[in-house]
Short mmCIF file of C-alpha atoms and ligand atoms in Angstrom, two decimals:
data_model
loop_
_atom_site.label_atom_id
_atom_site.label_comp_id
_atom_site.label_asym_id
_atom_site.label_seq_id
_atom_site.Cartn_x
_atom_site.Cartn_y
_atom_site.Cartn_z
CA UNK A 1 43.83 22.36 28.78
CA UNK A 2 44.02 22.03 24.99
CA UNK A 3 40.84 21.74 22.75
CA UNK A 4 41.91 17.65 22.26
CA UNK A 5 42.33 16.96 25.77
CA UNK A 6 39.15 18.62 26.56
CA UNK A 7 37.42 16.27 23.98
CA UNK A 8 39.27 13.20 24.95
CA UNK A 9 37.87 13.76 28.59
CA UNK A 10 34.52 14.54 27.45
CA UNK A 11 34.25 11.72 25.41
CA UNK A 12 35.77 9.41 27.99
CA UNK A 13 38.35 8.47 25.61
CA UNK A 14 40.69 5.73 26.61
CA UNK A 15 43.46 3.88 25.16
CA UNK A 16 44.14 3.16 22.25
CA UNK A 17 41.90 6.07 21.21
CA UNK A 18 43.00 9.78 21.18
CA UNK A 19 41.63 12.95 19.80
CA UNK A 20 43.78 14.21 17.06
CA UNK A 21 41.90 17.26 15.88
CA UNK A 22 38.96 19.47 16.73
CA UNK A 23 37.14 22.15 14.35
CA UNK A 24 34.77 24.74 15.97
CA UNK A 25 32.16 26.27 13.96
CA UNK A 26 30.50 28.44 16.31
CA UNK A 27 28.22 30.19 13.47
CA UNK A 28 27.52 27.04 11.77
CA UNK A 29 26.77 25.72 15.47
CA UNK A 30 28.70 22.45 14.70
CA UNK A 31 31.92 21.06 16.24
CA UNK A 32 33.83 18.46 14.54
CA UNK A 33 36.38 15.80 16.46
CA UNK A 34 38.72 13.42 14.86
CA UNK A 35 40.05 10.54 16.79
CA UNK A 36 42.66 7.97 15.97
CA UNK A 37 44.26 4.85 17.50
CA UNK A 38 47.64 4.46 18.54
CA UNK A 39 49.87 2.82 16.11
CA UNK A 40 51.00 -0.09 18.05
CA UNK A 41 47.43 -1.31 18.99
CA UNK A 42 46.94 -4.88 19.00
CA UNK A 43 43.82 -5.88 17.11
CA UNK A 44 41.63 -9.07 17.36
CA UNK A 45 40.09 -10.49 14.29
CA UNK A 46 35.98 -9.54 14.76
CA UNK A 47 34.95 -13.19 13.57
CA UNK A 48 37.35 -15.42 15.62
CA UNK A 49 38.82 -13.12 18.39
CA UNK A 50 42.14 -13.96 17.48
CA UNK A 51 44.86 -11.60 17.42
CA UNK A 52 45.26 -10.19 13.54
CA UNK A 53 47.51 -7.38 12.43
CA UNK A 54 46.19 -4.05 11.01
CA UNK A 55 45.92 -4.17 7.48
CA UNK A 56 44.63 -0.37 6.38
CA UNK A 57 41.87 1.99 7.15
CA UNK A 58 38.66 2.20 5.76
CA UNK A 59 36.99 5.29 4.43
CA UNK A 60 36.36 8.00 7.20
CA UNK A 61 33.40 7.91 8.73
CA UNK A 62 31.32 10.32 11.03
CA UNK A 63 28.92 9.40 13.98
CA UNK A 64 26.71 12.19 15.81
CA UNK A 65 27.22 12.44 19.24
CA UNK A 66 25.89 14.58 22.40
CA UNK A 67 25.66 18.27 21.68
CA UNK A 68 28.42 20.48 23.23
CA UNK A 69 26.78 23.80 24.44
CA UNK A 70 24.22 23.60 21.82
CA UNK A 71 26.85 22.99 18.90
CA UNK A 72 25.81 19.49 16.97
CA UNK A 73 28.94 17.56 17.41
CA UNK A 74 30.00 14.41 15.15
CA UNK A 75 33.09 12.02 16.25
CA UNK A 76 35.04 10.93 12.66
CA UNK A 77 37.32 8.29 12.38
CA UNK A 78 38.88 5.77 9.83
CA UNK A 79 38.05 2.48 11.13
CA UNK A 80 40.82 0.00 11.41
CA UNK A 81 40.61 -3.15 9.21
CA UNK A 82 42.40 -6.04 10.18
CA UNK A 83 44.01 -8.97 8.01
CA UNK A 84 43.07 -12.53 9.84
CA UNK A 85 45.07 -15.55 8.64
CA UNK A 86 41.73 -17.46 8.52
CA UNK A 87 38.85 -14.94 7.81
CA UNK A 88 40.92 -12.19 5.56
CA UNK A 89 40.36 -8.57 5.76
CA UNK A 90 37.89 -7.37 7.90
CA UNK A 91 37.07 -4.25 9.51
CA UNK A 92 36.98 -3.62 12.87
CA UNK A 93 33.31 -2.13 13.93
CA UNK A 94 32.99 0.68 16.32
CA UNK A 95 32.10 -0.17 19.68
CA UNK A 96 30.49 3.42 20.15
CA UNK A 97 27.56 2.69 17.74
CA UNK A 98 25.52 0.14 16.11
CA UNK A 99 26.86 -1.19 12.87
CA UNK A 100 25.86 0.92 10.02
CA UNK A 101 24.28 3.74 12.50
CA UNK A 102 25.25 7.46 11.83
CA UNK A 103 24.86 7.96 15.99
CA UNK A 104 26.58 6.91 19.02
CA UNK A 105 24.96 4.91 21.26
CA UNK A 106 25.02 7.89 23.87
CA UNK A 107 23.41 9.87 21.66
CA UNK A 108 20.67 7.41 20.62
CA UNK A 109 20.04 7.00 24.18
CA UNK A 110 19.40 10.86 24.29
CA UNK A 111 16.82 10.48 21.43
CA UNK A 112 15.13 7.54 23.34
CA UNK A 113 14.78 9.79 26.43
CA UNK A 114 13.48 12.70 24.20
CA UNK A 115 10.92 10.38 22.72
CA UNK A 116 9.70 9.08 26.22
CA UNK A 117 8.79 12.72 26.45
CA UNK A 118 7.55 14.19 23.65
CA UNK A 119 5.94 12.88 20.39
CA UNK A 120 8.15 12.20 17.49
CA UNK A 121 7.61 15.39 15.86
CA UNK A 122 8.71 17.20 18.92
CA UNK A 123 11.76 15.14 19.17
CA UNK A 124 12.59 16.03 15.65
CA UNK A 125 12.43 19.80 16.70
CA UNK A 126 14.42 19.10 19.99
CA UNK A 127 17.23 17.01 18.13
CA UNK A 128 17.47 18.42 14.79
CA UNK A 129 16.86 15.09 13.12
CA UNK A 130 14.51 14.15 10.23
CA UNK A 131 11.35 12.33 10.99
CA UNK A 132 12.58 8.92 9.08
CA UNK A 133 15.82 9.16 11.30
CA UNK A 134 13.99 9.83 14.45
CA UNK A 135 11.50 7.01 13.50
CA UNK A 136 14.18 4.58 12.75
CA UNK A 137 15.48 4.99 16.24
CA UNK A 138 12.03 4.17 17.86
CA UNK A 139 11.98 1.29 15.56
CA UNK A 140 15.44 0.00 16.39
CA UNK A 141 14.51 0.58 20.27
CA UNK A 142 11.59 -1.73 20.22
CA UNK A 143 13.68 -4.47 18.10
CA UNK A 144 16.39 -4.01 20.72
CA UNK A 145 13.55 -4.31 23.67
CA UNK A 146 11.80 -7.38 21.99
CA UNK A 147 14.89 -9.08 21.47
CA UNK A 148 15.85 -8.99 25.27
CA UNK A 149 12.37 -9.93 26.18
CA UNK A 150 12.05 -12.76 28.23
CA UNK A 151 9.48 -15.36 26.45
CA UNK A 152 6.89 -15.78 29.16
CA UNK A 153 3.35 -15.96 28.95
CA UNK A 154 1.72 -13.94 31.76
CA UNK A 155 -0.05 -15.48 34.72
CA UNK A 156 -2.90 -12.91 34.49
CA UNK A 157 -3.95 -11.54 31.16
CA UNK A 158 -6.28 -9.01 29.95
CA UNK A 159 -7.44 -9.26 26.63
CA UNK A 160 -9.13 -5.79 25.06
CA UNK A 161 -9.76 -4.06 21.78
CA UNK A 162 -8.90 -0.75 20.65
CA UNK A 163 -10.27 0.81 17.59
CA UNK A 164 -7.50 2.65 15.30
CA UNK A 165 -8.03 5.59 13.20
CA UNK A 166 -11.55 5.47 11.93
CA UNK A 167 -13.82 3.35 13.72
CA UNK A 168 -14.46 0.22 12.51
CA UNK A 169 -11.00 -0.91 12.52
CA UNK A 170 -9.72 -2.47 15.56
CA UNK A 171 -6.39 -3.38 17.32
CA UNK A 172 -6.38 -6.38 19.73
CA UNK A 173 -4.29 -5.64 22.95
CA UNK A 174 -2.80 -8.75 24.85
CA UNK A 175 -1.74 -7.00 28.65
CA UNK A 176 -0.14 -8.55 31.43
CA UNK A 177 -2.21 -7.66 34.46
CA UNK A 178 0.59 -7.60 36.84
CA UNK A 179 3.22 -5.86 35.09
CA UNK A 180 0.90 -3.34 33.76
CA UNK A 181 2.48 -3.72 30.01
CA UNK A 182 1.20 -4.14 26.70
CA UNK A 183 2.42 -7.58 25.53
CA UNK A 184 1.12 -7.72 22.11
CA UNK A 185 -0.55 -5.68 19.62
CA UNK A 186 -2.22 -7.47 16.25
CA UNK A 187 -4.73 -6.50 13.77
CA UNK A 188 -8.44 -6.80 14.16
CA UNK A 189 -10.57 -8.56 16.89
CA UNK A 190 -11.25 -11.90 15.30
CA UNK A 191 -10.70 -15.13 16.73
CA UNK A 192 -7.18 -15.69 14.84
CA UNK A 193 -6.16 -12.16 15.88
CA UNK A 194 -5.88 -13.84 19.54
CA UNK A 195 -4.88 -17.01 18.80
CA UNK A 196 -1.63 -15.57 16.90
CA UNK A 197 -0.66 -14.59 20.31
CA UNK A 198 -1.84 -18.05 22.04
CA UNK A 199 0.31 -19.87 19.36
CA UNK A 200 3.62 -18.60 20.38
CA UNK A 201 3.49 -20.46 23.59
CA UNK A 202 3.62 -24.17 24.35
CA UNK A 203 0.64 -25.99 25.84
CA UNK A 204 2.43 -26.48 29.03
CA UNK A 205 3.12 -22.46 29.22
CA UNK A 206 -0.29 -21.80 28.21
CA UNK A 207 -1.55 -23.84 30.90
CA UNK A 208 0.27 -21.57 33.39
CA UNK A 209 -2.26 -18.70 33.05
CA UNK A 210 -4.23 -18.30 35.58
CA UNK A 211 -6.76 -15.64 34.73
CA UNK A 212 -8.21 -13.81 31.68
CA UNK A 213 -10.08 -11.03 31.73
CA UNK A 214 -12.09 -9.86 28.51
CA UNK A 215 -15.39 -8.26 27.33
CA UNK A 216 -18.08 -11.02 26.39
CA UNK A 217 -16.63 -10.97 22.87
CA UNK A 218 -17.38 -14.48 21.16
CA UNK A 219 -14.02 -14.46 19.03
CA UNK A 220 -12.02 -13.73 22.25
CA UNK A 221 -14.15 -16.61 24.18
CA UNK A 222 -13.22 -18.91 21.29
CA UNK A 223 -9.43 -18.33 20.97
CA UNK A 224 -9.10 -18.74 24.76
CA UNK A 225 -11.30 -21.67 24.97
CA UNK A 226 -9.16 -23.19 22.32
CA UNK A 227 -5.68 -22.40 23.59
CA UNK A 228 -6.00 -21.91 27.19
CA UNK A 229 -6.43 -25.45 29.33
CA UNK A 230 -9.60 -25.18 31.62
CA UNK A 231 -10.41 -21.59 29.86
CA UNK A 232 -13.93 -22.15 31.44
CA UNK A 233 -12.63 -21.75 35.21
CA UNK A 234 -10.11 -18.98 33.82
CA UNK A 235 -12.15 -16.24 31.82
CA UNK A 236 -13.45 -13.51 33.62
CA UNK A 237 -15.89 -11.18 31.66
CA UNK A 238 -14.96 -8.16 33.21
CA UNK A 239 -17.13 -5.52 35.24
CA UNK A 240 -16.03 -2.48 33.12
CA UNK A 241 -17.03 -4.12 29.87
CA UNK A 242 -20.21 -5.30 31.26
CA UNK A 243 -21.33 -1.69 33.05
CA UNK A 244 -20.69 -0.38 29.45
CA UNK A 245 -22.76 -2.86 27.86
CA UNK A 246 -25.85 -1.69 30.25
CA UNK A 247 -24.80 1.88 30.14
CA UNK A 248 -25.04 1.67 26.22
CA UNK A 249 -28.75 0.04 26.99
CA UNK A 250 -29.49 3.44 29.11
CA UNK A 251 -28.48 5.19 26.05
CA UNK A 252 -30.92 3.46 23.56
CA UNK A 253 -33.83 4.00 26.27
CA UNK A 254 -32.72 7.81 26.65
CA UNK A 255 -32.50 8.21 22.65
CA UNK A 256 -36.12 6.70 22.14
CA UNK A 257 -37.68 8.63 24.90
CA UNK A 258 -36.13 11.96 24.11
CA UNK A 259 -37.59 11.50 20.73
CA UNK A 260 -40.93 10.54 22.13
CA UNK A 261 -40.93 13.67 24.35
CA UNK A 262 -39.82 16.03 21.68
CA UNK A 263 -43.27 14.90 19.77
CA UNK A 264 -44.78 16.60 22.83
CA UNK A 265 -42.77 19.53 22.66
CA UNK A 266 -41.15 18.43 25.77
CA UNK A 267 -37.37 18.79 26.30
CA UNK A 268 -36.42 17.80 29.46
CA UNK A 269 -33.87 15.17 28.47
CA UNK A 270 -32.17 17.81 26.14
CA UNK A 271 -28.14 18.01 26.51
CA UNK A 272 -28.54 15.09 29.28
CA UNK A 273 -26.83 12.43 27.78
CA UNK A 274 -23.26 12.60 29.28
CA UNK A 275 -25.18 12.77 32.79
CA UNK A 276 -26.84 9.36 32.23
CA UNK A 277 -23.67 7.91 30.86
CA UNK A 278 -21.84 8.66 33.69
CA UNK A 279 -21.75 7.10 37.23
CA UNK A 280 -23.20 8.58 39.87
CA UNK A 281 -19.96 9.71 41.46
CA UNK A 282 -18.97 11.14 38.40
CA UNK A 283 -21.64 13.55 37.52
CA UNK A 284 -19.81 17.22 37.89
CA UNK A 285 -20.66 19.13 41.03
CA UNK A 286 -22.19 22.05 39.15
CA UNK A 287 -24.75 19.64 37.31
CA UNK A 288 -26.00 17.53 40.51
CA UNK A 289 -28.95 19.71 41.25
CA UNK A 290 -29.82 19.31 37.60
CA UNK A 291 -29.58 15.83 37.72
CA UNK A 292 -31.28 15.16 40.90
CA UNK A 293 -34.33 17.47 38.94
CA UNK A 294 -34.75 15.02 36.04
CA UNK A 295 -34.29 11.89 38.25
CA UNK A 296 -37.54 13.05 40.01
CA UNK A 297 -39.29 13.34 36.78
CA UNK A 298 -40.35 9.46 36.87
CA UNK A 299 -38.67 9.23 33.10
CA UNK A 300 -38.10 5.73 31.62
CA UNK A 301 -34.39 6.94 31.13
CA UNK A 302 -34.35 7.93 34.96
CA UNK A 303 -35.16 3.92 35.91
CA UNK A 304 -33.13 2.68 33.12
CA UNK A 305 -30.14 4.51 34.98
CA UNK A 306 -30.88 3.19 38.37
CA UNK A 307 -30.96 -0.27 37.39
CA UNK A 308 -27.52 0.18 35.87
CA UNK A 309 -26.13 2.11 38.84
CA UNK A 310 -27.63 -0.79 41.04
CA UNK A 311 -25.69 -3.50 39.11
CA UNK A 312 -22.19 -1.75 39.72
CA UNK A 313 -22.91 -3.33 43.76
CA UNK A 314 -22.57 -6.80 42.48
CA UNK A 315 -18.95 -6.75 42.25
CA UNK A 316 -18.81 -5.43 46.07
CA UNK A 317 -19.79 -8.54 47.49
CA UNK A 318 -17.39 -10.84 49.29
CA UNK A 319 -19.04 -14.11 48.81
CA UNK A 320 -19.82 -15.36 45.30
CA UNK A 321 -23.31 -16.58 47.00
CA UNK A 322 -24.12 -13.27 47.97
CA UNK A 323 -23.34 -11.82 44.55
CA UNK A 324 -25.42 -14.66 42.79
CA UNK A 325 -28.36 -13.98 45.20
CA UNK A 326 -27.92 -10.28 44.80
CA UNK A 327 -27.74 -10.89 40.81
CA UNK A 328 -31.03 -12.81 40.73
CA UNK A 329 -33.15 -9.93 42.18
CA UNK A 330 -31.46 -7.52 40.02
CA UNK A 331 -32.18 -9.58 37.01
CA UNK A 332 -35.79 -9.97 37.85
CA UNK A 333 -35.80 -6.32 38.16
CA UNK A 334 -34.08 -5.43 34.90
CA UNK A 335 -36.23 -8.28 32.76
CA UNK A 336 -39.05 -7.01 34.17
CA UNK A 337 -38.72 -3.47 33.96
CA UNK A 338 -40.39 -3.04 30.59
CA UNK A 339 -37.47 -1.68 29.08
CA UNK A 340 -36.40 -3.46 26.29
CA UNK A 341 -32.72 -2.41 25.62
CA UNK A 342 -32.23 -3.09 29.37
CA UNK A 343 -33.95 -6.61 29.70
CA UNK A 344 -31.54 -7.75 26.47
CA UNK A 345 -28.80 -6.50 28.20
CA UNK A 346 -29.51 -8.41 31.42
CA UNK A 347 -30.33 -11.24 29.30
CA UNK A 348 -26.90 -11.18 27.88
CA UNK A 349 -24.99 -11.03 31.03
CA UNK A 350 -27.26 -14.03 32.36
CA UNK A 351 -26.27 -16.15 29.59
CA UNK A 352 -22.62 -15.22 30.34
CA UNK A 353 -22.92 -15.51 34.02
CA UNK A 354 -20.76 -18.52 35.14
CA UNK A 355 -17.60 -16.21 33.86
CA UNK A 356 -18.81 -13.03 35.34
CA UNK A 357 -18.94 -15.22 38.60
CA UNK A 358 -15.34 -16.18 38.01
CA UNK A 359 -14.65 -12.58 38.89
CA UNK A 360 -14.93 -13.73 42.61
CA UNK A 361 -12.42 -16.13 42.44
CA UNK A 362 -9.42 -14.23 40.29
CA UNK A 363 -10.59 -10.61 41.33
CA UNK A 364 -9.36 -9.32 37.94
CA UNK A 365 -10.79 -6.51 35.89
CA UNK A 366 -9.67 -4.79 32.77
CA UNK A 367 -9.01 -1.45 34.91
CA UNK A 368 -5.28 -2.05 34.14
CA UNK A 369 -5.94 -2.46 30.66
CA UNK A 370 -8.33 0.33 30.42
CA UNK A 371 -5.61 2.75 32.47
CA UNK A 372 -3.38 1.44 29.61
CA UNK A 373 -5.88 1.91 27.15
CA UNK A 374 -5.80 5.85 28.02
CA UNK A 375 -2.04 5.57 27.58
CA UNK A 376 -2.31 4.32 24.39
CA UNK A 377 -5.23 7.14 23.79
CA UNK A 378 -2.42 9.47 24.25
CA UNK A 379 0.01 7.87 21.68
CA UNK A 380 -2.21 8.13 19.40
CA UNK A 381 -3.13 11.80 20.21
CA UNK A 382 0.60 12.29 19.75
CA UNK A 383 0.91 10.01 16.94
CA UNK A 384 -0.41 12.64 14.12
CA UNK A 385 2.47 11.65 12.33
CA UNK A 386 2.03 7.85 11.99
CA UNK A 387 1.40 6.78 8.65
CA UNK A 388 -0.01 3.35 9.24
CA UNK A 389 -0.95 0.57 11.78
CA UNK A 390 2.55 -0.91 11.81
CA UNK A 391 3.75 2.56 13.01
CA UNK A 392 0.90 2.63 15.82
CA UNK A 393 1.86 -0.68 17.17
CA UNK A 394 5.50 0.04 17.00
CA UNK A 395 4.74 3.28 19.08
CA UNK A 396 2.17 1.29 21.87
CA UNK A 397 5.40 -1.09 22.26
CA UNK A 398 7.47 1.76 22.69
CA UNK A 399 5.27 3.68 25.69
CA UNK A 400 3.57 0.87 26.91
CA UNK A 401 5.61 -2.52 26.05
CA UNK A 402 7.72 -2.40 29.49
CA UNK A 403 10.88 -3.07 27.36
CA UNK A 404 14.32 -2.25 27.83
CA UNK A 405 14.81 0.06 24.98
CA UNK A 406 18.41 1.66 25.37
CA UNK A 407 21.62 0.49 23.82
CA UNK A 408 23.78 -1.12 26.41
CA UNK A 409 27.35 0.23 26.62
CA UNK A 410 29.20 -2.44 28.17
CA UNK A 411 32.41 -1.94 30.36
CA UNK A 412 35.43 -1.16 28.46
CA UNK A 413 33.58 0.16 25.48
CA UNK A 414 34.32 4.04 24.55
CA UNK A 415 31.93 6.85 25.98
ZN1 ZN B 501 39.50 -14.63 12.14
#
């Protein structure tokens, strides 16, 4: 088999295209392939799709294609230009690459596959592309995916916030509970952040939303009440955020008590922070004896922790009336515990109780958004090369947006 025939087969070339020359540079690790069309090819004007005669050829261009046996492989041709009666001289764009791109669609797809498995720096090492060129492929993939994405508001939403770079800077994330995707990422976590998402939809579309899980965060509550009809029955203050809230109160109790004990030379609470932050089931096996021993010391921190642990049972009830009865007892315990941070946390939950109880109607939590959060955390860790927030958002859409990122090779196209 001649090299030109081999490459015509490898590239799946079909009439009118054929390979005219192949140059192999083994030392340079590079293969160049030239293709030409048959002289009698019939062309269509790219504007009006009417048949138009060949006019001439543009300057030679090259596109990077998939490597051949570790050799970077480039395809060259001079794109034909046609003369349309109506539109004048027009260039026939390649069907194997996006306009202006230096890569074939096959190569772009390969880079996207690579980027799904490693970070941008890793992809540059594996493909030999520069950082900017690789990033441009990420951006194009996200643009492509978003253009194809069906315009819809999910029936069950999760609203969450994620700190970016230094703390005190946040991004608001809108997630689809049922698809497990990030639908929208926007700067900050104020009312207008979330409203920017809701504003994309009509009132009728917004009325289709059935439930919205979120933290007890006033700006999100206000935005949802302003845009989602009957929001008061649809907002669910989510279990994980509420428990985290009480856990923070436990931590405040621990800090104050540790300080006070230290003045008496007692270091019982030293090095125990993570034990109190964990749920009972998550305490590591090797620290369990130590944790059991401290809990027997009858410390304020131990009482605070027990109150927090008890609250977790609330979401296990099947009937809202039973859950409500349980909460009343818990509330009494918390508010009479003489532990100020715990009493304050309990009062905050009580103020928001109607939308804590909506859980029993919708059974929705931010668990999924939290799962996505860990994926986003991974994106962040991979993202040392991200230079700004926009890159960070693009990467979230790329990895967590559930988008169709790949260029589409339609039937009848080359390669
Ligand atoms: Zn035309």
